[in-house]
mmCIF file of C-alpha atoms and ligand atoms in Angstrom:
data_model
loop_
_atom_site.group_PDB
_atom_site.id
_atom_site.type_symbol
_atom_site.label_atom_id
_atom_site.label_comp_id
_atom_site.label_asym_id
_atom_site.label_seq_id
_atom_site.Cartn_x
_atom_site.Cartn_y
_atom_site.Cartn_z
ATOM 1 C CA UNK A 42 14.090 18.848 -5.524
ATOM 2 C CA UNK A 43 11.520 16.143 -6.212
ATOM 3 C CA UNK A 44 9.072 14.448 -3.845
ATOM 4 C CA UNK A 45 9.740 11.110 -5.574
ATOM 5 C CA UNK A 46 12.511 11.109 -8.171
ATOM 6 C CA UNK A 47 11.348 8.705 -10.877
ATOM 7 C CA UNK A 48 13.501 10.501 -13.474
ATOM 8 C CA UNK A 49 16.805 9.663 -11.793
ATOM 9 C CA UNK A 50 15.604 6.107 -11.242
ATOM 10 C CA UNK A 51 14.748 5.674 -14.930
ATOM 11 C CA UNK A 52 18.092 7.053 -16.102
ATOM 12 C CA UNK A 53 19.897 4.733 -13.700
ATOM 13 C CA UNK A 54 18.189 1.572 -14.953
ATOM 14 C CA UNK A 55 17.460 2.853 -18.486
ATOM 15 C CA UNK A 56 19.283 0.138 -20.395
ATOM 16 C CA UNK A 57 17.548 -2.718 -18.606
ATOM 17 C CA UNK A 58 14.119 -1.078 -18.694
ATOM 18 C CA UNK A 59 14.346 -0.152 -22.378
ATOM 19 C CA UNK A 60 15.569 -3.603 -23.333
ATOM 20 C CA UNK A 61 12.808 -5.362 -21.351
ATOM 21 C CA UNK A 62 10.158 -3.108 -22.907
ATOM 22 C CA UNK A 63 11.607 -3.545 -26.390
ATOM 23 C CA UNK A 64 11.228 -7.323 -26.057
ATOM 24 C CA UNK A 65 7.500 -6.922 -25.486
ATOM 25 C CA UNK A 66 7.095 -4.427 -28.301
ATOM 26 C CA UNK A 67 9.050 -6.424 -30.872
ATOM 27 C CA UNK A 68 7.179 -9.661 -30.201
ATOM 28 C CA UNK A 69 3.868 -7.793 -29.613
ATOM 29 C CA UNK A 70 3.067 -9.883 -26.561
ATOM 30 C CA UNK A 71 1.078 -7.022 -25.016
ATOM 31 C CA UNK A 72 -1.635 -9.062 -23.310
ATOM 32 C CA UNK A 73 -0.584 -11.886 -20.959
ATOM 33 C CA UNK A 74 2.806 -12.297 -22.607
ATOM 34 C CA UNK A 75 5.460 -14.602 -21.128
ATOM 35 C CA UNK A 76 6.847 -11.818 -18.929
ATOM 36 C CA UNK A 77 3.637 -11.908 -16.878
ATOM 37 C CA UNK A 78 4.307 -15.438 -15.662
ATOM 38 C CA UNK A 79 7.983 -14.638 -15.218
ATOM 39 C CA UNK A 80 7.182 -11.699 -12.937
ATOM 40 C CA UNK A 81 4.564 -13.650 -11.016
ATOM 41 C CA UNK A 82 6.923 -16.507 -10.143
ATOM 42 C CA UNK A 83 9.742 -14.101 -9.293
ATOM 43 C CA UNK A 84 7.609 -12.125 -6.854
ATOM 44 C CA UNK A 85 5.872 -15.197 -5.421
ATOM 45 C CA UNK A 86 9.305 -16.619 -4.557
ATOM 46 C CA UNK A 87 10.413 -13.296 -3.098
ATOM 47 C CA UNK A 88 7.506 -13.021 -0.657
ATOM 48 C CA UNK A 89 7.421 -16.781 -0.029
ATOM 49 C CA UNK A 90 3.872 -17.458 -1.246
ATOM 50 C CA UNK A 91 2.742 -20.163 -3.668
ATOM 51 C CA UNK A 92 0.588 -18.135 -6.075
ATOM 52 C CA UNK A 93 1.034 -14.612 -7.416
ATOM 53 C CA UNK A 94 -1.744 -13.290 -9.642
ATOM 54 C CA UNK A 95 -0.923 -10.025 -11.366
ATOM 55 C CA UNK A 96 -3.687 -7.563 -12.138
ATOM 56 C CA UNK A 97 -4.403 -4.087 -13.442
ATOM 57 C CA UNK A 98 -4.012 -2.068 -10.219
ATOM 58 C CA UNK A 99 -3.851 -2.263 -6.450
ATOM 59 C CA UNK A 100 -7.540 -1.429 -6.381
ATOM 60 C CA UNK A 101 -8.356 -4.339 -8.695
ATOM 61 C CA UNK A 102 -6.184 -6.570 -6.519
ATOM 62 C CA UNK A 103 -8.345 -5.705 -3.504
ATOM 63 C CA UNK A 104 -11.571 -6.034 -5.487
ATOM 64 C CA UNK A 105 -10.611 -9.407 -7.013
ATOM 65 C CA UNK A 106 -9.426 -10.696 -3.636
ATOM 66 C CA UNK A 107 -12.719 -9.737 -1.998
ATOM 67 C CA UNK A 108 -14.679 -11.308 -4.879
ATOM 68 C CA UNK A 109 -13.249 -14.725 -3.981
ATOM 69 C CA UNK A 110 -15.043 -14.546 -0.612
ATOM 70 C CA UNK A 111 -18.513 -14.420 -2.180
ATOM 71 C CA UNK A 112 -19.449 -11.199 -0.394
ATOM 72 C CA UNK A 113 -23.186 -10.643 0.095
ATOM 73 C CA UNK A 114 -25.027 -7.328 0.540
ATOM 74 C CA UNK A 115 -25.066 -6.447 4.223
ATOM 75 C CA UNK A 116 -21.846 -8.297 5.043
ATOM 76 C CA UNK A 117 -19.565 -6.216 7.225
ATOM 77 C CA UNK A 118 -15.849 -5.850 6.549
ATOM 78 C CA UNK A 119 -13.699 -4.212 9.190
ATOM 79 C CA UNK A 120 -11.000 -1.781 8.075
ATOM 80 C CA UNK A 121 -9.116 1.362 9.014
ATOM 81 C CA UNK A 122 -10.332 4.913 8.356
ATOM 82 C CA UNK A 123 -6.733 6.094 7.928
ATOM 83 C CA UNK A 124 -5.898 4.843 4.440
ATOM 84 C CA UNK A 125 -6.325 5.579 0.757
ATOM 85 C CA UNK A 126 -9.941 5.422 -0.456
ATOM 86 C CA UNK A 127 -9.398 2.183 -2.426
ATOM 87 C CA UNK A 128 -9.208 0.021 0.718
ATOM 88 C CA UNK A 129 -12.815 0.741 1.706
ATOM 89 C CA UNK A 130 -14.131 1.609 -1.748
ATOM 90 C CA UNK A 131 -13.969 -2.023 -2.890
ATOM 91 C CA UNK A 132 -16.049 -3.091 0.131
ATOM 92 C CA UNK A 133 -18.833 -0.681 -0.803
ATOM 93 C CA UNK A 134 -18.479 -1.557 -4.474
ATOM 94 C CA UNK A 135 -19.512 -5.128 -3.611
ATOM 95 C CA UNK A 136 -22.465 -3.778 -1.574
ATOM 96 C CA UNK A 137 -20.906 -4.811 1.710
ATOM 97 C CA UNK A 138 -20.513 -2.373 4.593
ATOM 98 C CA UNK A 139 -17.145 -0.954 5.594
ATOM 99 C CA UNK A 140 -16.888 -0.890 9.385
ATOM 100 C CA UNK A 141 -14.145 1.478 10.438
ATOM 101 C CA UNK A 142 -12.130 0.975 13.588
ATOM 102 C CA UNK A 143 -9.626 3.287 15.231
ATOM 103 C CA UNK A 144 -5.875 3.222 14.575
ATOM 104 C CA UNK A 145 -2.940 2.991 16.978
ATOM 105 C CA UNK A 146 -1.488 6.286 18.101
ATOM 106 C CA UNK A 147 2.106 5.569 17.113
ATOM 107 C CA UNK A 148 2.084 3.233 14.110
ATOM 108 C CA UNK A 149 -1.140 4.664 12.521
ATOM 109 C CA UNK A 150 -2.119 1.059 11.742
ATOM 110 C CA UNK A 151 -5.433 -0.545 12.739
ATOM 111 C CA UNK A 152 -5.838 -1.252 16.478
ATOM 112 C CA UNK A 153 -6.419 -4.999 16.949
ATOM 113 C CA UNK A 154 -8.172 -4.462 20.292
ATOM 114 C CA UNK A 155 -10.724 -2.196 18.603
ATOM 115 C CA UNK A 156 -11.304 -4.839 15.911
ATOM 116 C CA UNK A 157 -12.568 -7.183 18.626
ATOM 117 C CA UNK A 158 -15.111 -4.587 19.769
ATOM 118 C CA UNK A 159 -16.408 -4.016 16.215
ATOM 119 C CA UNK A 160 -17.230 -7.646 15.407
ATOM 120 C CA UNK A 161 -20.944 -8.445 14.919
ATOM 121 C CA UNK A 162 -22.761 -11.517 13.544
ATOM 122 C CA UNK A 163 -22.559 -9.829 10.097
ATOM 123 C CA UNK A 164 -18.761 -9.463 10.150
ATOM 124 C CA UNK A 165 -17.118 -11.516 7.415
ATOM 125 C CA UNK A 166 -13.578 -10.268 7.311
ATOM 126 C CA UNK A 167 -10.901 -7.689 7.942
ATOM 127 C CA UNK A 168 -8.828 -5.620 5.522
ATOM 128 C CA UNK A 169 -5.735 -4.397 7.346
ATOM 129 C CA UNK A 170 -3.455 -1.818 5.753
ATOM 130 C CA UNK A 171 0.330 -1.535 6.097
ATOM 131 C CA UNK A 172 0.273 2.226 6.260
ATOM 132 C CA UNK A 173 3.310 4.158 4.984
ATOM 133 C CA UNK A 174 5.146 0.871 4.387
ATOM 134 C CA UNK A 175 5.014 -0.645 7.883
ATOM 135 C CA UNK A 176 3.113 -3.904 8.433
ATOM 136 C CA UNK A 177 0.153 -3.942 10.788
ATOM 137 C CA UNK A 178 0.121 -6.212 13.850
ATOM 138 C CA UNK A 179 -0.763 -9.451 12.057
ATOM 139 C CA UNK A 180 -0.129 -11.829 14.959
ATOM 140 C CA UNK A 181 -2.981 -10.135 16.811
ATOM 141 C CA UNK A 182 -5.164 -9.552 13.761
ATOM 142 C CA UNK A 183 -4.896 -13.163 12.538
ATOM 143 C CA UNK A 184 -5.603 -14.473 16.037
ATOM 144 C CA UNK A 185 -8.802 -12.424 16.326
ATOM 145 C CA UNK A 186 -9.822 -13.513 12.833
ATOM 146 C CA UNK A 187 -9.272 -17.166 13.622
ATOM 147 C CA UNK A 188 -11.260 -16.960 16.867
ATOM 148 C CA UNK A 189 -14.163 -15.361 15.008
ATOM 149 C CA UNK A 190 -13.970 -17.261 11.727
ATOM 150 C CA UNK A 191 -13.141 -14.170 9.649
ATOM 151 C CA UNK A 192 -10.920 -13.785 6.611
ATOM 152 C CA UNK A 193 -8.043 -11.301 6.585
ATOM 153 C CA UNK A 194 -6.805 -9.414 3.537
ATOM 154 C CA UNK A 195 -3.495 -7.595 3.833
ATOM 155 C CA UNK A 196 -3.557 -4.327 1.882
ATOM 156 C CA UNK A 197 0.168 -4.199 1.207
ATOM 157 C CA UNK A 198 -0.106 -1.513 -1.489
ATOM 158 C CA UNK A 199 2.473 0.550 0.401
ATOM 159 C CA UNK A 200 4.546 -2.220 1.930
ATOM 160 C CA UNK A 201 5.860 -4.581 -0.752
ATOM 161 C CA UNK A 202 9.306 -5.632 0.515
ATOM 162 C CA UNK A 203 8.624 -4.738 4.154
ATOM 163 C CA UNK A 204 9.173 -7.288 6.911
ATOM 164 C CA UNK A 205 7.206 -8.339 9.973
ATOM 165 C CA UNK A 206 8.930 -10.669 12.464
ATOM 166 C CA UNK A 207 11.195 -12.015 9.735
ATOM 167 C CA UNK A 208 8.372 -12.577 7.242
ATOM 168 C CA UNK A 209 7.762 -10.505 4.150
ATOM 169 C CA UNK A 210 4.795 -8.218 3.600
ATOM 170 C CA UNK A 211 2.358 -9.870 1.173
ATOM 171 C CA UNK A 212 2.769 -13.172 3.022
ATOM 172 C CA UNK A 213 1.117 -12.301 6.317
ATOM 173 C CA UNK A 214 -2.542 -13.271 5.742
ATOM 174 C CA UNK A 215 -4.654 -15.691 3.649
ATOM 175 C CA UNK A 216 -4.873 -13.235 0.799
ATOM 176 C CA UNK A 217 -2.654 -10.227 0.210
ATOM 177 C CA UNK A 218 -2.674 -7.378 -2.280
ATOM 178 C CA UNK A 219 -0.104 -4.907 -3.517
ATOM 179 C CA UNK A 220 0.121 -2.041 -6.001
ATOM 180 C CA UNK A 221 2.748 -1.033 -8.550
ATOM 181 C CA UNK A 222 1.402 2.504 -9.030
ATOM 182 C CA UNK A 223 4.441 4.635 -9.992
ATOM 183 C CA UNK A 224 4.629 6.372 -6.601
ATOM 184 C CA UNK A 225 4.652 3.131 -4.590
ATOM 185 C CA UNK A 226 8.008 1.787 -3.381
ATOM 186 C CA UNK A 227 8.137 -0.683 -6.311
ATOM 187 C CA UNK A 228 6.342 1.096 -9.118
ATOM 188 C CA UNK A 229 5.769 0.451 -12.810
ATOM 189 C CA UNK A 230 5.067 2.987 -15.564
ATOM 190 C CA UNK A 231 1.326 3.155 -15.069
ATOM 191 C CA UNK A 232 -1.156 1.074 -13.118
ATOM 192 C CA UNK A 233 -0.435 -2.416 -11.874
ATOM 193 C CA UNK A 234 -1.096 -4.719 -8.941
ATOM 194 C CA UNK A 235 -0.694 -8.241 -7.602
ATOM 195 C CA UNK A 236 -2.503 -10.690 -5.339
ATOM 196 C CA UNK A 237 -0.714 -13.415 -3.372
ATOM 197 C CA UNK A 238 -2.246 -16.529 -1.839
ATOM 198 C CA UNK A 239 -1.322 -20.094 -0.872
ATOM 199 C CA UNK A 240 -4.887 -21.254 -1.608
ATOM 200 C CA UNK A 241 -4.950 -23.257 -4.888
ATOM 201 C CA UNK A 242 -8.689 -22.916 -5.367
ATOM 202 C CA UNK A 243 -8.693 -19.168 -4.809
ATOM 203 C CA UNK A 244 -5.734 -18.750 -7.156
ATOM 204 C CA UNK A 245 -7.612 -20.523 -9.941
ATOM 205 C CA UNK A 246 -10.659 -18.384 -9.250
ATOM 206 C CA UNK A 247 -8.570 -15.194 -9.376
ATOM 207 C CA UNK A 248 -7.061 -16.173 -12.721
ATOM 208 C CA UNK A 249 -10.574 -16.529 -14.082
ATOM 209 C CA UNK A 250 -11.981 -13.378 -12.457
ATOM 210 C CA UNK A 251 -9.255 -11.118 -13.849
ATOM 211 C CA UNK A 252 -10.168 -12.239 -17.411
ATOM 212 C CA UNK A 253 -13.951 -11.729 -17.443
ATOM 213 C CA UNK A 254 -14.609 -14.892 -15.426
ATOM 214 C CA UNK A 255 -13.189 -17.132 -18.141
ATOM 215 C CA UNK A 256 -13.488 -20.908 -18.004
ATOM 216 C CA UNK A 257 -11.665 -23.539 -20.032
ATOM 217 C CA UNK A 258 -13.754 -22.791 -23.144
ATOM 218 C CA UNK A 259 -12.887 -19.425 -24.635
ATOM 219 C CA UNK A 260 -16.479 -18.252 -25.112
ATOM 220 C CA UNK A 261 -18.096 -19.932 -22.135
ATOM 221 C CA UNK A 262 -17.423 -17.668 -19.185
ATOM 222 C CA UNK A 263 -18.171 -19.358 -15.893
ATOM 223 C CA UNK A 264 -18.638 -16.345 -13.619
ATOM 224 C CA UNK A 265 -18.901 -12.553 -13.708
ATOM 225 C CA UNK A 266 -15.425 -11.068 -13.637
ATOM 226 C CA UNK A 267 -13.629 -8.028 -14.982
ATOM 227 C CA UNK A 268 -10.949 -6.948 -17.412
ATOM 228 C CA UNK A 269 -8.309 -6.821 -14.713
ATOM 229 C CA UNK A 270 -5.076 -8.080 -16.308
ATOM 230 C CA UNK A 271 -1.644 -6.515 -15.892
ATOM 231 C CA UNK A 272 -0.176 -5.167 -19.165
ATOM 232 C CA UNK A 273 2.904 -7.109 -20.258
ATOM 233 C CA UNK A 274 4.740 -3.790 -20.720
ATOM 234 C CA UNK A 275 4.267 -3.082 -17.010
ATOM 235 C CA UNK A 276 5.603 -6.530 -16.139
ATOM 236 C CA UNK A 277 8.653 -5.730 -18.283
ATOM 237 C CA UNK A 278 9.305 -2.526 -16.316
ATOM 238 C CA UNK A 279 8.990 -4.398 -13.037
ATOM 239 C CA UNK A 280 11.336 -7.182 -14.211
ATOM 240 C CA UNK A 281 13.964 -4.529 -14.920
ATOM 241 C CA UNK A 282 13.442 -2.645 -11.656
ATOM 242 C CA UNK A 283 13.062 -5.564 -9.258
ATOM 243 C CA UNK A 284 16.757 -6.646 -9.152
ATOM 244 C CA UNK A 285 17.547 -3.210 -7.675
ATOM 245 C CA UNK A 286 14.752 -3.218 -5.151
ATOM 246 C CA UNK A 287 16.575 -4.656 -2.102
ATOM 247 C CA UNK A 288 19.239 -2.006 -2.528
ATOM 248 C CA UNK A 289 16.536 0.656 -2.789
ATOM 249 C CA UNK A 290 14.875 -0.558 0.415
ATOM 250 C CA UNK A 291 18.208 -0.229 2.213
ATOM 251 C CA UNK A 292 18.674 3.290 0.802
ATOM 252 C CA UNK A 293 15.155 4.280 1.884
ATOM 253 C CA UNK A 294 15.883 3.077 5.405
ATOM 254 C CA UNK A 295 19.165 4.950 5.544
ATOM 255 C CA UNK A 296 17.434 8.153 4.465
ATOM 256 C CA UNK A 297 14.614 7.617 6.964
ATOM 257 C CA UNK A 298 17.099 7.055 9.792
ATOM 258 C CA UNK A 299 18.886 10.288 8.952
ATOM 259 C CA UNK A 300 15.595 12.235 8.868
ATOM 260 C CA UNK A 301 14.651 10.789 12.236
ATOM 261 C CA UNK A 302 18.028 11.548 13.761
ATOM 262 C CA UNK A 303 17.828 15.189 12.660
ATOM 263 C CA UNK A 304 14.133 15.812 13.368
ATOM 264 C CA UNK A 305 13.743 14.043 16.703
ATOM 265 C CA UNK A 306 12.504 16.438 19.377
ATOM 266 C CA UNK A 307 11.189 18.930 16.807
ATOM 267 C CA UNK A 308 8.313 16.900 15.342
ATOM 268 C CA UNK A 309 6.866 13.412 15.872
ATOM 269 C CA UNK A 310 8.976 11.114 13.694
ATOM 270 C CA UNK A 311 7.703 7.730 12.413
ATOM 271 C CA UNK A 312 7.487 4.961 14.992
ATOM 272 C CA UNK A 313 8.648 1.616 13.670
ATOM 273 C CA UNK A 314 7.432 -1.214 15.901
ATOM 274 C CA UNK A 315 9.844 -3.874 17.114
ATOM 275 C CA UNK A 316 10.605 -6.579 14.532
ATOM 276 C CA UNK A 317 9.265 -4.470 11.677
ATOM 277 C CA UNK A 318 11.208 -3.300 8.649
ATOM 278 C CA UNK A 319 9.395 -0.487 6.860
ATOM 279 C CA UNK A 320 9.898 0.302 3.169
ATOM 280 C CA UNK A 321 8.876 3.916 3.869
ATOM 281 C CA UNK A 322 6.331 4.320 1.100
ATOM 282 C CA UNK A 323 6.095 7.674 2.835
ATOM 283 C CA UNK A 324 8.302 9.319 5.406
ATOM 284 C CA UNK A 325 5.561 11.119 7.300
ATOM 285 C CA UNK A 326 5.976 13.279 10.371
ATOM 286 C CA UNK A 327 3.308 14.535 12.762
ATOM 287 C CA UNK A 328 3.729 18.268 13.073
ATOM 288 C CA UNK A 329 1.840 21.056 14.853
ATOM 289 C CA UNK A 330 0.597 23.853 12.571
ATOM 290 C CA UNK A 331 0.980 21.453 9.649
ATOM 291 C CA UNK A 332 -0.618 23.616 6.961
ATOM 292 C CA UNK A 333 1.708 26.542 7.664
ATOM 293 C CA UNK A 334 4.704 24.230 7.801
ATOM 294 C CA UNK A 335 3.710 22.922 4.385
ATOM 295 C CA UNK A 336 3.403 26.470 3.006
ATOM 296 C CA UNK A 337 6.794 27.347 4.474
ATOM 297 C CA UNK A 338 8.466 24.305 2.894
ATOM 298 C CA UNK A 339 6.790 24.841 -0.470
ATOM 299 C CA UNK A 340 7.962 28.464 -0.466
ATOM 300 C CA UNK A 341 11.515 27.149 -0.011
ATOM 301 C CA UNK A 342 11.113 24.801 -2.974
ATOM 302 C CA UNK A 343 10.644 21.666 -0.870
ATOM 303 C CA UNK A 344 7.833 19.474 -2.193
ATOM 304 C CA UNK A 345 5.611 17.785 0.395
ATOM 305 C CA UNK A 346 2.304 15.919 0.416
ATOM 306 C CA UNK A 347 -0.369 15.117 2.951
ATOM 307 C CA UNK A 348 -1.332 11.466 3.323
ATOM 308 C CA UNK A 349 -4.182 11.794 4.171
ATOM 309 C CA UNK A 350 -5.894 15.071 5.046
ATOM 310 C CA UNK A 351 -9.319 13.518 5.579
ATOM 311 C CA UNK A 352 -9.975 10.113 7.147
ATOM 312 C CA UNK A 353 -12.387 7.912 5.225
ATOM 313 C CA UNK A 354 -15.234 8.095 7.759
ATOM 314 C CA UNK A 355 -15.472 11.860 7.107
ATOM 315 C CA UNK A 356 -15.325 11.660 3.307
ATOM 316 C CA UNK A 357 -18.414 12.519 1.243
ATOM 317 C CA UNK A 358 -18.505 9.114 -0.462
ATOM 318 C CA UNK A 359 -18.989 7.455 2.944
ATOM 319 C CA UNK A 360 -21.439 9.996 4.389
ATOM 320 C CA UNK A 361 -24.153 7.318 4.090
ATOM 321 C CA UNK A 362 -22.472 5.512 6.982
ATOM 322 C CA UNK A 363 -23.517 8.402 9.235
ATOM 323 C CA UNK A 364 -20.181 9.098 10.881
ATOM 324 C CA UNK A 365 -19.324 12.423 12.484
ATOM 325 C CA UNK A 366 -16.229 14.224 13.654
ATOM 326 C CA UNK A 367 -14.997 12.705 16.895
ATOM 327 C CA UNK A 368 -15.846 9.107 15.980
ATOM 328 C CA UNK A 369 -12.169 8.190 15.494
ATOM 329 C CA UNK A 370 -10.181 10.868 17.344
ATOM 330 C CA UNK A 371 -6.737 9.368 16.698
ATOM 331 C CA UNK A 372 -7.300 9.006 12.939
ATOM 332 C CA UNK A 373 -8.641 12.573 12.874
ATOM 333 C CA UNK A 374 -5.715 14.014 14.803
ATOM 334 C CA UNK A 375 -3.204 12.225 12.602
ATOM 335 C CA UNK A 376 -5.012 13.498 9.493
ATOM 336 C CA UNK A 377 -4.711 17.048 10.826
ATOM 337 C CA UNK A 378 -1.021 16.855 11.647
ATOM 338 C CA UNK A 379 0.563 14.413 9.231
ATOM 339 C CA UNK A 380 2.848 15.572 6.421
ATOM 340 C CA UNK A 381 5.079 13.517 4.112
ATOM 341 C CA UNK A 382 8.594 14.635 3.206
ATOM 342 C CA UNK A 383 10.500 13.841 0.010
ATOM 343 C CA UNK A 384 11.374 10.122 0.056
ATOM 344 C CA UNK A 385 13.074 8.104 -2.656
ATOM 345 C CA UNK A 386 16.281 6.046 -2.851
ATOM 346 C CA UNK A 387 18.230 8.833 -4.605
ATOM 347 C CA UNK A 388 17.651 11.638 -2.114
ATOM 348 C CA UNK A 389 21.088 13.004 -1.215
ATOM 349 C CA UNK A 390 22.323 14.147 2.179
ATOM 350 C CA UNK A 391 22.691 17.787 1.100
ATOM 351 C CA UNK A 392 19.038 18.012 0.076
ATOM 352 C CA UNK A 393 17.996 16.207 3.219
ATOM 353 C CA UNK A 394 19.893 18.741 5.301
ATOM 354 C CA UNK A 395 18.049 21.591 3.558
ATOM 355 C CA UNK A 396 14.721 19.916 4.331
ATOM 356 C CA UNK A 397 15.426 19.234 7.996
ATOM 357 C CA UNK A 398 17.003 22.685 8.538
ATOM 358 C CA UNK A 399 13.892 24.371 7.142
ATOM 359 C CA UNK A 400 11.610 22.315 9.386
ATOM 360 C CA UNK A 401 13.698 23.112 12.454
ATOM 361 C CA UNK A 402 13.836 26.809 11.568
ATOM 362 C CA UNK A 403 10.016 26.903 11.122
ATOM 363 C CA UNK A 404 9.578 25.865 14.744
ATOM 364 C CA UNK A 405 12.275 28.096 16.259
HETATM 365 C C1 PLP B 244 -2.241 3.014 -3.617
HETATM 366 C C2 PLP B 244 -3.099 2.263 -2.676
HETATM 367 C C3 PLP B 244 -4.146 1.435 -3.118
HETATM 368 C C4 PLP B 244 -4.587 1.371 -4.555
HETATM 369 O O1 PLP B 244 -3.620 1.051 -5.462
HETATM 370 P P1 PLP B 244 -3.789 1.487 -7.013
HETATM 371 O O2 PLP B 244 -2.735 0.697 -7.698
HETATM 372 O O3 PLP B 244 -3.562 2.958 -7.068
HETATM 373 O O4 PLP B 244 -5.150 1.115 -7.435
HETATM 374 C C5 PLP B 244 -4.836 0.695 -2.185
HETATM 375 N N1 PLP B 244 -4.542 0.775 -0.872
HETATM 376 C C6 PLP B 244 -3.575 1.571 -0.405
HETATM 377 C C7 PLP B 244 -3.281 1.583 1.059
HETATM 378 C C8 PLP B 244 -2.824 2.356 -1.281
HETATM 379 O O5 PLP B 244 -1.860 3.159 -0.807
#
């Protein structure tokens, strides 16, 4: 049994993937080849946003997006402590200050009410995360941002393809970022990411920033940027995989529903808010005695993972912020009890039954 079965996925789409990759190899269009633009327009249309700017990773997407806001040292950016390090790392990387606020008890996404309380004269923006593939509460978040003249970045690294009130993830704020890391719902064969925006000026700036701050003259760079392009080979993989993605989202939801049906009453199953469609980047349950449950499942050959065992405010890299245990009790409790089960579109019912039976037997 695999936690995420990329092998089966490759064999299923092998012909298309190999042929797309072969195109790139035979015409040696490795850097910014035509497939880059092809992928960008395809995905821009899919999420319903004017500009898609591909880049080297989800982390670079967040970094490049933040760079367009001319962040100054001492600026404060509000975000969640219950996320992958990259979300807050890019804030610190630009010498701004990550200001963590508590998450909601059921969705594990940032609590809009707590955002309001964290705003100071130094606050410039908010990075909200669509944790485990479910969009945050953007109606509330955008409203607060508008009232306080803040920007909002949607960290949709886990939620590409998800829906919020009929709109697609990656279209819910001024600037949105996703990742194509292999373990994400839509993954490539290495690192990759994308930024989406309707802002023409910011799109032009992003295209420059991802290529060393290039201008119109090849050797006159107009700003400090980075080497943050997406490899054409990764675009080729995504072009082959994308036509199957809607079907995969449906399969993920079917599997999640079956998990929930079988596990309800035994553990805390994921809570999907009204008018949200999750892509289940993770199917994560909240379970008492989590570490022993994990040992039990591993002993039975069932792979699991913990996303995330330590909230960001308690990580060593952020110790300079001076947080202590108890600062964000919900994020801490979730970190202590959360565990992710195998989740991929090819998980069969027989394997699922083994997983849920073992969880139920652990608690009985
Ligand atoms: C994976 C992830 C990232 C970073 O993406 P990479 O492509 O690995 O750099 C950022 N934010 C969240 C919430 C993620 O899950």
